[in-house]
Coordinates of C-alpha atoms in Angstrom, one line a residue:
X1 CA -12.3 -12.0 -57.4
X2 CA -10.9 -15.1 -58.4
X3 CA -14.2 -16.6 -59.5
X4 CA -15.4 -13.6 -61.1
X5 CA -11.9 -14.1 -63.3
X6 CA -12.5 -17.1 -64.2
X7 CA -16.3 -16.7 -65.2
X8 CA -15.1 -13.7 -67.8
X9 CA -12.5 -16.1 -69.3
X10 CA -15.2 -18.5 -69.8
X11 CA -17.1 -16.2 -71.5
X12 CA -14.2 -15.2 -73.6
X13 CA -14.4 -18.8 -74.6
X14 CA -17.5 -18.9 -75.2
X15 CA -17.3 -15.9 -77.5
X16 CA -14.4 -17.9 -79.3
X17 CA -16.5 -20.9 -79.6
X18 CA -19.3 -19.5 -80.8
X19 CA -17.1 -17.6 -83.5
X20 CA -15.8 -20.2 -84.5
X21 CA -18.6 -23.4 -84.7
X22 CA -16.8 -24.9 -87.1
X23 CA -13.2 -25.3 -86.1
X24 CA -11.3 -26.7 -83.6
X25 CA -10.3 -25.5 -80.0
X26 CA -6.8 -25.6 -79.9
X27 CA -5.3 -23.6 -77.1
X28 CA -7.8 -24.1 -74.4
X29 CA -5.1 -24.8 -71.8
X30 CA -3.7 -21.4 -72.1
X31 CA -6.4 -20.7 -69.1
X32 CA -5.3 -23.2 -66.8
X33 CA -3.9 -22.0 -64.1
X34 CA -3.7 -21.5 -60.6
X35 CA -6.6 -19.2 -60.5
X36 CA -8.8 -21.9 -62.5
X37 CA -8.0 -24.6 -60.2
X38 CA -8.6 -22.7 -57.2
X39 CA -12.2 -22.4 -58.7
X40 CA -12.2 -25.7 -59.8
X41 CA -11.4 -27.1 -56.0
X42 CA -14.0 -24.8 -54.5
X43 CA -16.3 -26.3 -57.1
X44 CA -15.4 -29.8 -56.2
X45 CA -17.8 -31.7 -53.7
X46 CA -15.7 -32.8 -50.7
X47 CA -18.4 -34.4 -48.7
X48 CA -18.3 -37.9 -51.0
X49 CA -17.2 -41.4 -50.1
X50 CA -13.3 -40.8 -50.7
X51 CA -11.2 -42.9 -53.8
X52 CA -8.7 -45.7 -54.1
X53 CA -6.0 -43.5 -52.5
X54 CA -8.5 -43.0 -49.3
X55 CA -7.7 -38.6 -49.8
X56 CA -10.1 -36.4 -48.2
X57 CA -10.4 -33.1 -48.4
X58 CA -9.6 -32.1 -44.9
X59 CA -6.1 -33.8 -45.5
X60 CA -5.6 -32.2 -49.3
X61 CA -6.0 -29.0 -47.5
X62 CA -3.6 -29.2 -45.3
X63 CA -1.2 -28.1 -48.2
X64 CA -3.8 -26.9 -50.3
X65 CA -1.8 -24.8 -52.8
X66 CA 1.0 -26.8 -53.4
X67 CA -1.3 -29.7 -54.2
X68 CA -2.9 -27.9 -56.8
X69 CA -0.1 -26.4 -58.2
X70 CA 1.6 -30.1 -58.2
X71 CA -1.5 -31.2 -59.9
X72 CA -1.3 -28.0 -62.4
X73 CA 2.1 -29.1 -63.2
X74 CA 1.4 -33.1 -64.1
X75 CA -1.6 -32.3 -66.1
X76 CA 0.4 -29.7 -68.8
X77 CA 3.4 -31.6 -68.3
X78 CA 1.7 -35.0 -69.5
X79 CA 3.0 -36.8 -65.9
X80 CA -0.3 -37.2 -64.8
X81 CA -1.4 -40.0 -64.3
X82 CA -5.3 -41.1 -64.0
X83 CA -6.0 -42.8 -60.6
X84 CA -8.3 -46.5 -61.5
X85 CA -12.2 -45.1 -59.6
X86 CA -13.3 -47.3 -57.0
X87 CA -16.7 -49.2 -57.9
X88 CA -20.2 -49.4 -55.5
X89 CA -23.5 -49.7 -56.6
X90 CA -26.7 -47.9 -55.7
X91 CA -30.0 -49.4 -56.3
X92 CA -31.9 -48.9 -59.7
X93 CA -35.4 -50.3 -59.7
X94 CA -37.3 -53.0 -58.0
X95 CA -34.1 -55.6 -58.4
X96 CA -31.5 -54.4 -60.2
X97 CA -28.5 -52.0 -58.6
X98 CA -26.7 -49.1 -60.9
X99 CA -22.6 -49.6 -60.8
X100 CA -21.1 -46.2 -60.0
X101 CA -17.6 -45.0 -60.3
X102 CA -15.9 -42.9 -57.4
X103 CA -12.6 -41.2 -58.3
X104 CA -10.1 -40.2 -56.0
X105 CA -10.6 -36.0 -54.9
X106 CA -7.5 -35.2 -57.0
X107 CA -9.3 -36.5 -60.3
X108 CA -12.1 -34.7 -59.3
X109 CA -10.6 -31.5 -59.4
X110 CA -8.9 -31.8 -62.5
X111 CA -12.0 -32.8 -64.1
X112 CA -14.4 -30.1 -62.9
X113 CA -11.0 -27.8 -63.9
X114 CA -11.6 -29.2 -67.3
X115 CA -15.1 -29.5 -67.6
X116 CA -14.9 -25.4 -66.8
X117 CA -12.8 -25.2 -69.9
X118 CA -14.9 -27.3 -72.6
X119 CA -18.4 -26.6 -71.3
X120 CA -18.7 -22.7 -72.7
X121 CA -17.3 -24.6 -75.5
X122 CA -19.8 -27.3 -76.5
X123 CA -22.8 -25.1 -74.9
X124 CA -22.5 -23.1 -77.8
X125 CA -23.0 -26.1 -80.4
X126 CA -25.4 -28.3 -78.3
X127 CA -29.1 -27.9 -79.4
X128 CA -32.5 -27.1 -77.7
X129 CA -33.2 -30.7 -77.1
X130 CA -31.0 -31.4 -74.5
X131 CA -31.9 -31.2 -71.3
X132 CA -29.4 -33.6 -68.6
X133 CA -26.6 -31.8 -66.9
X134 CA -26.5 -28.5 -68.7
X135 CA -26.5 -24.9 -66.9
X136 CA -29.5 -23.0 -66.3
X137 CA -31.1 -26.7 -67.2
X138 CA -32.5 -29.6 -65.0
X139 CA -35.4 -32.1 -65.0
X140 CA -38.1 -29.7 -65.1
X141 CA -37.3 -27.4 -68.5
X142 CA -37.3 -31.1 -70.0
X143 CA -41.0 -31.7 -68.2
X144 CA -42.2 -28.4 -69.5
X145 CA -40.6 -28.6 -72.8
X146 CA -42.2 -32.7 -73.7
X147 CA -45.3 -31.5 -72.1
X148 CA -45.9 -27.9 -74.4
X149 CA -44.3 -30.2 -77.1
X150 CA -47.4 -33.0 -77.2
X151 CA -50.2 -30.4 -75.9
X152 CA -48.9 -28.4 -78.7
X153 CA -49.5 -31.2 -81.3
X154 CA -52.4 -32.6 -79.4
X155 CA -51.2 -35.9 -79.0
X156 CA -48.8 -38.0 -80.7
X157 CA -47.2 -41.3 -82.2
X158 CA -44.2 -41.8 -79.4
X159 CA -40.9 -43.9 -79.3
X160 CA -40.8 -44.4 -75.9
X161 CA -36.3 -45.0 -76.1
X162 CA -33.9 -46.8 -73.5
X163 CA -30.2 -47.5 -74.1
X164 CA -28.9 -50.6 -72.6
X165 CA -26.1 -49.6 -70.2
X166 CA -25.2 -46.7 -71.8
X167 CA -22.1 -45.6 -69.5
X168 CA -20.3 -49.3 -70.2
X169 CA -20.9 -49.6 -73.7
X170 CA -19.7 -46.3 -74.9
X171 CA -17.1 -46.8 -77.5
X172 CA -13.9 -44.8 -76.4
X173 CA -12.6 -44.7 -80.0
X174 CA -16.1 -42.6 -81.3
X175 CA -15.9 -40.4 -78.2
X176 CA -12.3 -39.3 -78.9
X177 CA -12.9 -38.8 -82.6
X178 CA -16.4 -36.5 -81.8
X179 CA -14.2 -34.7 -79.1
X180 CA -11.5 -34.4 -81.5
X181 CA -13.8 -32.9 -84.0
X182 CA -14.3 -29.7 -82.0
X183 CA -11.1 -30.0 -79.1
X184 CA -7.7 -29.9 -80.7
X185 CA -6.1 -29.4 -77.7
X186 CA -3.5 -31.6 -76.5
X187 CA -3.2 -31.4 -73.1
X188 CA -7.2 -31.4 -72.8
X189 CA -7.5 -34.6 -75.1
X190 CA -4.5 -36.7 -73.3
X191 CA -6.4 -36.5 -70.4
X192 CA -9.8 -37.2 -71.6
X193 CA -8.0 -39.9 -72.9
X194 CA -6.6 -41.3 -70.3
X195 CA -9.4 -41.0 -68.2
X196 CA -11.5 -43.2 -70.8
X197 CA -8.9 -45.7 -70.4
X198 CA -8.6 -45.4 -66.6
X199 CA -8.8 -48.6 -64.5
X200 CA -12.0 -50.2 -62.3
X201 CA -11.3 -51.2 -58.6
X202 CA -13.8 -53.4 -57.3
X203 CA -13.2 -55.7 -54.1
X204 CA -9.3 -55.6 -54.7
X205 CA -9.4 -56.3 -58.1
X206 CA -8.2 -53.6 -61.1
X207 CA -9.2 -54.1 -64.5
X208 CA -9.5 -52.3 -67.8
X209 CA -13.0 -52.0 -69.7
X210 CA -12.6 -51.7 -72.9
X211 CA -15.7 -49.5 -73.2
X212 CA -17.6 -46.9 -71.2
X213 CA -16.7 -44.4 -69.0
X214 CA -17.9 -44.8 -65.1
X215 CA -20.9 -43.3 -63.8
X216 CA -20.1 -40.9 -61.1
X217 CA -16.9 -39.1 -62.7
X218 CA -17.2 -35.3 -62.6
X219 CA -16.6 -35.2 -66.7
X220 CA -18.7 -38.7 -67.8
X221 CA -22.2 -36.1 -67.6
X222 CA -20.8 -33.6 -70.3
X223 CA -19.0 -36.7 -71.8
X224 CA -22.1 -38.1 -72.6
X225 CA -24.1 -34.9 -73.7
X226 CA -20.9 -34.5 -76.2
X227 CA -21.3 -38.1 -77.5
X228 CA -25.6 -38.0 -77.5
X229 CA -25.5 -34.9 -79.2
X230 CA -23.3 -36.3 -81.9
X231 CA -24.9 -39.3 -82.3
X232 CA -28.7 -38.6 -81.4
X233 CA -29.4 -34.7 -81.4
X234 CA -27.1 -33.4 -84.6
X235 CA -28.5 -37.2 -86.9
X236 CA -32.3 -36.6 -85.7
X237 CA -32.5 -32.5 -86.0
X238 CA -29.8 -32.5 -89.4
X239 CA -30.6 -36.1 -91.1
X240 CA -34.2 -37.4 -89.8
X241 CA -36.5 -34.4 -89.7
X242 CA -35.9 -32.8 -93.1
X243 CA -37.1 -36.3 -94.7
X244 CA -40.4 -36.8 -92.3
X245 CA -43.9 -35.7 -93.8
X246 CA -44.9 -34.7 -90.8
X247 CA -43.9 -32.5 -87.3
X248 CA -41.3 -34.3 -85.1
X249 CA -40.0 -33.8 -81.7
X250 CA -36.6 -35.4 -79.6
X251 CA -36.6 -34.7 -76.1
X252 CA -33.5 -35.4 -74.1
X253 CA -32.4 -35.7 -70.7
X254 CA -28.8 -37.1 -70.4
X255 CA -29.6 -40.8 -71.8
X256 CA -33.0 -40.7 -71.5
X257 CA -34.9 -39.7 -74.3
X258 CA -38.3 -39.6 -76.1
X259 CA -39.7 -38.9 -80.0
X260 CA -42.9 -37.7 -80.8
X261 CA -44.1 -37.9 -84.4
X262 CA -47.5 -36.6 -86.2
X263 CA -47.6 -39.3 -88.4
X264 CA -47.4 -42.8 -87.9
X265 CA -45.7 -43.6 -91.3
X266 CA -42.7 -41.1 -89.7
X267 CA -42.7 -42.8 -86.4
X268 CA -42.0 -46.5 -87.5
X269 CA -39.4 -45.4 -90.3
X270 CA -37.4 -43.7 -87.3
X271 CA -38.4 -46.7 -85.4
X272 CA -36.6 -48.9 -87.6
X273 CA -33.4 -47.3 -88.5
X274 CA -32.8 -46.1 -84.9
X275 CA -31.0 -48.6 -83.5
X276 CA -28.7 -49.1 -86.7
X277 CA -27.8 -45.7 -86.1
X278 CA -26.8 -46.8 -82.3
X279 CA -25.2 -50.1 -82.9
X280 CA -22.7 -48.0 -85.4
X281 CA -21.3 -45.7 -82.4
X282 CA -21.4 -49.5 -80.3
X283 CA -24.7 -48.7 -78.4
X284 CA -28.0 -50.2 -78.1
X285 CA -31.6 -49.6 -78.1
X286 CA -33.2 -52.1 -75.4
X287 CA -35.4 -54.5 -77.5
X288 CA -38.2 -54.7 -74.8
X289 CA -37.8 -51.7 -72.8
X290 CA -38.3 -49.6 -76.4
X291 CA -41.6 -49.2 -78.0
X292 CA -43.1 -47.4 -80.2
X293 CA -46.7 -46.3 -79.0
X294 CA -49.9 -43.8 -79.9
X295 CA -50.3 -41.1 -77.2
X296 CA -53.5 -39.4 -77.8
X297 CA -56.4 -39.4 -75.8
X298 CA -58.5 -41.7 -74.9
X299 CA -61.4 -40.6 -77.3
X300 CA -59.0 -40.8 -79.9
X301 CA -58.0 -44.3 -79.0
X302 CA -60.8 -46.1 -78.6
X303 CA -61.0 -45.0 -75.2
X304 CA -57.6 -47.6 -74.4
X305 CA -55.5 -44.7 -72.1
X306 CA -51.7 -45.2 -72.4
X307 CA -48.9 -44.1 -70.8
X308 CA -45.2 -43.6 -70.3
X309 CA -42.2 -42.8 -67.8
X310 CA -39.7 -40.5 -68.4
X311 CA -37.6 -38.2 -65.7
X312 CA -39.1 -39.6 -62.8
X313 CA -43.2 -39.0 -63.7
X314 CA -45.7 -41.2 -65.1
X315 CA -47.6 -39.1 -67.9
X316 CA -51.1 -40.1 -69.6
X317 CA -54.0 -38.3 -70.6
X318 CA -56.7 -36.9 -68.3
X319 CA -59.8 -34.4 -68.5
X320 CA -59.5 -31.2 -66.6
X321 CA -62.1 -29.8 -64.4
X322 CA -63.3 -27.7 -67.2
X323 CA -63.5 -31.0 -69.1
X324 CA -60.4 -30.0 -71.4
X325 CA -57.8 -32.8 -72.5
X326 CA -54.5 -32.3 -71.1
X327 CA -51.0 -34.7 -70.5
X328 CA -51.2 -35.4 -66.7
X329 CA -47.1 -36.5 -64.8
X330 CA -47.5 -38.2 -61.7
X331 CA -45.2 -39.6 -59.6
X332 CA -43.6 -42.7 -61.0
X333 CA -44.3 -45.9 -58.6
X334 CA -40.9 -47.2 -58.3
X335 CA -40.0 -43.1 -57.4
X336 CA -42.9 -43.3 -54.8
X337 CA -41.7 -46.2 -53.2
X338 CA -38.5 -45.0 -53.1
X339 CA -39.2 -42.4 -51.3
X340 CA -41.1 -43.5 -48.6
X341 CA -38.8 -46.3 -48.0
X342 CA -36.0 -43.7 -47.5
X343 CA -38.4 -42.2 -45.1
X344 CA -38.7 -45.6 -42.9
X345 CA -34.8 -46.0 -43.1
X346 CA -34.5 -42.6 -41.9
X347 CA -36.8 -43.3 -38.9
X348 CA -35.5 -46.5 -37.7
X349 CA -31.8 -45.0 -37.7
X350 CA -33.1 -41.7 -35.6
X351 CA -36.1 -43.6 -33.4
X352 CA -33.7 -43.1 -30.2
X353 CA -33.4 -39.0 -31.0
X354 CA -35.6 -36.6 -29.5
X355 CA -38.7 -35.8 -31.3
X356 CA -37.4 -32.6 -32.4
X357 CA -34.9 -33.2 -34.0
X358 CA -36.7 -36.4 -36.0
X359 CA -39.2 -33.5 -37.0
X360 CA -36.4 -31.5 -38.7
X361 CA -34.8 -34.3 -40.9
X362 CA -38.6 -35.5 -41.7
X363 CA -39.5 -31.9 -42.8
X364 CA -36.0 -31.6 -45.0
X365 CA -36.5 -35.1 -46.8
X366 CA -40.3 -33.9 -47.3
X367 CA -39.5 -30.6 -49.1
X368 CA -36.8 -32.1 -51.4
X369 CA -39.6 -34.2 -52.5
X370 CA -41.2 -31.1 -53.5
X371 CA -39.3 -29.5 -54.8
X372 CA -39.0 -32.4 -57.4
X373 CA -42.3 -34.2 -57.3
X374 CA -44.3 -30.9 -57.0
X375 CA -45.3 -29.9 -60.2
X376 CA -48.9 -28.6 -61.6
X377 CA -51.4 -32.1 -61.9
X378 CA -49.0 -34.5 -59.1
X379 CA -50.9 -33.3 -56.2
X380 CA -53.0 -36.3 -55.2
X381 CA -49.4 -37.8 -55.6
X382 CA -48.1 -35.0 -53.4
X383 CA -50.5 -35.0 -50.8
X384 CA -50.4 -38.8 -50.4
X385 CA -46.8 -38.7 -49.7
X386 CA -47.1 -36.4 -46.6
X387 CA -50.1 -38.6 -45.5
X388 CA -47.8 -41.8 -45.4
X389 CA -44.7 -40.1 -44.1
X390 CA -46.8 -39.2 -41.1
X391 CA -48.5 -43.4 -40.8
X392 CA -44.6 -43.8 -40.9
X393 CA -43.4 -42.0 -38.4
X394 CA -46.5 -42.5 -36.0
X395 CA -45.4 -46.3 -36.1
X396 CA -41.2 -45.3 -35.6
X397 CA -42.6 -43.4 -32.3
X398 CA -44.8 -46.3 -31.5
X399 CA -41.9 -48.8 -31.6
X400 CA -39.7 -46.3 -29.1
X401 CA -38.8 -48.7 -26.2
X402 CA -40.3 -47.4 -22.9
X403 CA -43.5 -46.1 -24.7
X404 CA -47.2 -47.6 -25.0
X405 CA -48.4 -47.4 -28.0
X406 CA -50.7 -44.6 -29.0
X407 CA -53.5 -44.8 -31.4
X408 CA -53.6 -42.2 -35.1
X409 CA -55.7 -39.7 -33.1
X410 CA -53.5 -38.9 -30.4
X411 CA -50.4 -38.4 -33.1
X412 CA -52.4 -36.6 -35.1
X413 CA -53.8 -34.6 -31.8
X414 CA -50.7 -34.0 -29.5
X415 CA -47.9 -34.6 -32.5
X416 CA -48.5 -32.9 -35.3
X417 CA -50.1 -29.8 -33.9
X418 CA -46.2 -29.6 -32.5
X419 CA -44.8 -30.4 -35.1
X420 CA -46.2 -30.1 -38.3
X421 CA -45.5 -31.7 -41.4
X422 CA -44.9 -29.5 -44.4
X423 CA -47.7 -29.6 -46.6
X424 CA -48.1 -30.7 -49.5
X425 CA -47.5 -27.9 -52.6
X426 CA -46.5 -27.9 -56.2
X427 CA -43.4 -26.1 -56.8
X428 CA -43.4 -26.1 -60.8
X429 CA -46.1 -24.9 -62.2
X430 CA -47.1 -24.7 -66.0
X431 CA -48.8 -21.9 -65.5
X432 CA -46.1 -19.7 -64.2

């Protein structure tokens, strides 16, 4: 009952919002209350790596309501106090490693309490574009909606974007302002405030950023779709497109994005005042890692094929069985490698556990991949992928001590017949 509560009070703000586009939110705390953070809590992972205080859930719920309630208390009250997050990194790329941000459980569920409340809010003003971290939205309505965007225009002149280091260079001034420009609640924008200026613990050591907000916070995803759609979606769809000759697209997923242009004149004036419009909210477009290219195909190029990555696929233009032109997404290489090298880790950790049970974990980790990777034209990708992870686990059995080595035909002869992989099957079609 509780959940359903909350649900029709975020509706009710929703309807409020949606009323009201262009005036402020002012008395948003009014709903935060023991009910909402009950929600919030059960909305919370638990499972993660725990903070600088070292909390875990199992201990926070030893005295589960009064914990809330305490936290309930310092957040209206102004007393509380935003914990510094704990850096790690996680690998991005061949060489390069992505610095994350891990805030204690209690900050958590104060910002998935807040992120309850200004979500119905800014859902109401954010446009079609966006695609990163929004409900009933995910990877593959941006997929669909870039690929019905350039079959619909039959190719197209592309900036092919990348923001350098988006999450550290975000200028905490702008995104109060643009938060303020919608949220005039106090109690919601001290603590959006104080968790822009919240400390960084790495190896012992606290210090202060001056800009960004960490990766890994529950609020930094709708943080950033609140400061993108200010300074990308509203500038491209309000200031850019009215003065272009031609059609235009922007397709966004969190701060990822591609534009695709039916004129080439259109293209490289966008091209050139882009990153003026970035450097003025203190971000910027990488020099080498933008460009701005001609997507058509081949025939229409000279027969040069091109190509680009965005969301995890590699898309370029292909001929269909029936000989038709269409935009073909594969599996990106980095992503590919990835993958199967999660796959070897995974078997050397379990090569002492019974068959069985290495069978189980192989055939999760193989239908996640799917259920990502598996969309309509990846299934040459798709198929190779369940051919490797079974080379790869063949060898893990091979290296079991105590075992002669068998050869591919019996694994694929007395294993797999056992125990067979799933196969291989797209999950997102076009078509559908």
């Amino acid at each position: 009952m509780e959940s359903q509560d909350v649900y029709t009070r975020q509706q009710r703000i929703a309807e409020l919002a949606g009323q009201t586009p262009r005036f402020r939110m002012v008395s948003l705390n009014q709903y935060l209350d023991m009910d909402w953070m009950r929600e919030a809590y059960r909305l919370t992972r638990k499972s993660g790596a725990p903070g600088v205080d070292g909390m875990t859930a199992v201990e926070y719920e030893r005295n589960l309501e009064a914990n809330l309630a305490d936290l309930l208390e310092r957040a209206k009250s102004g007393r509380y106090i935003a914990p510094p997050v704990r850096r790690a990194y996680i690998p991005k790329g061949k060489n390069e490693k992505r610095p994350l941000g891990i805030p204690t459980l209690e900050d958590k569920v104060l910002q998935r309490a807040i992120v309850m409340l200004l979500e119905p809010v800014y859902e109401q003003d954010f446009l079609d574009c966006s695609h990163g971290f929004r409900p009933h939205r995910s990877p593959h309505t941006t997929l669909d909606a870039l690929w019905k965007q350039i079959m619909g225009m039959g190719g197209c002149w592309l900036i092919d974007a990348d923001i350098r280091k988006f999450f550290d260079t975000l200028a905490k001034s702008a995104m109060r302002d643009i938060l303020n420009q919608r949220v005039g609640d106090g109690v919601i924008r001290r603590l959006v405030s104080k968790w822009l200026h919240a400390g960084v613990m790495e190896e012992g050591v606290l210090t202060y950023p001056e800009a960004g907000t960490p990766q890994g916070g529950v609020i930094s995803p709708l943080l950033s779709n609140i400061y993108l759609h200010e300074v990308l979606d509203v500038w491209f769809e309000r200031d850019i497109k009215p003065r272009l000759r031609g059609k235009a697209f922007l397709i966004r997923f969190a701060d990822d994005f591609v534009m695709g242009f039916e004129r080439q004149d259109d293209a490289e004036r966008v091209m050139e005042v882009l990153p003026k419009r970035f450097e003025k909210y203190g971000l910027t477009i990488h020099p080498e890692k933008t460009r701005l290219m001609s997507f058509y195909p081949p025939e229409r190029q000279g027969g040069q094929r091109s190509s680009f990555d965005f969301v995890g696929f590699t898309h370029y233009w292909d001929l269909s069985r029936k000989g038709r032109n269409f935009v073909r997404r594969v599996t990106r290489r980095e992503r590919f490698t990835r993958a199967l090298q999660n796959v070897r880790e995974y078997c050397r950790k379990t090569m002492a556990e019974p068959v069985q049970e290495q069978w189980k974990g192989l055939c999760v980790r193989m239908r996640g991949h799917y259920g990502f990777y598996g969309i309509t034209g990846n299934a040459r990708a798709l198929s190779r992928y369940r051919y490797m992870v079974g080379r790869i686990w063949w060898h893990s059995l091979n290296r079991r001590s105590g075992h002669k080595a068998k050869g591919w035909e019996w694994f694929n002869r007395k294993i797999l017949p056992r125990y067979p992989l799933p196969p291989a099957r797209v999950v997102h079609s076009v078509y559908a």
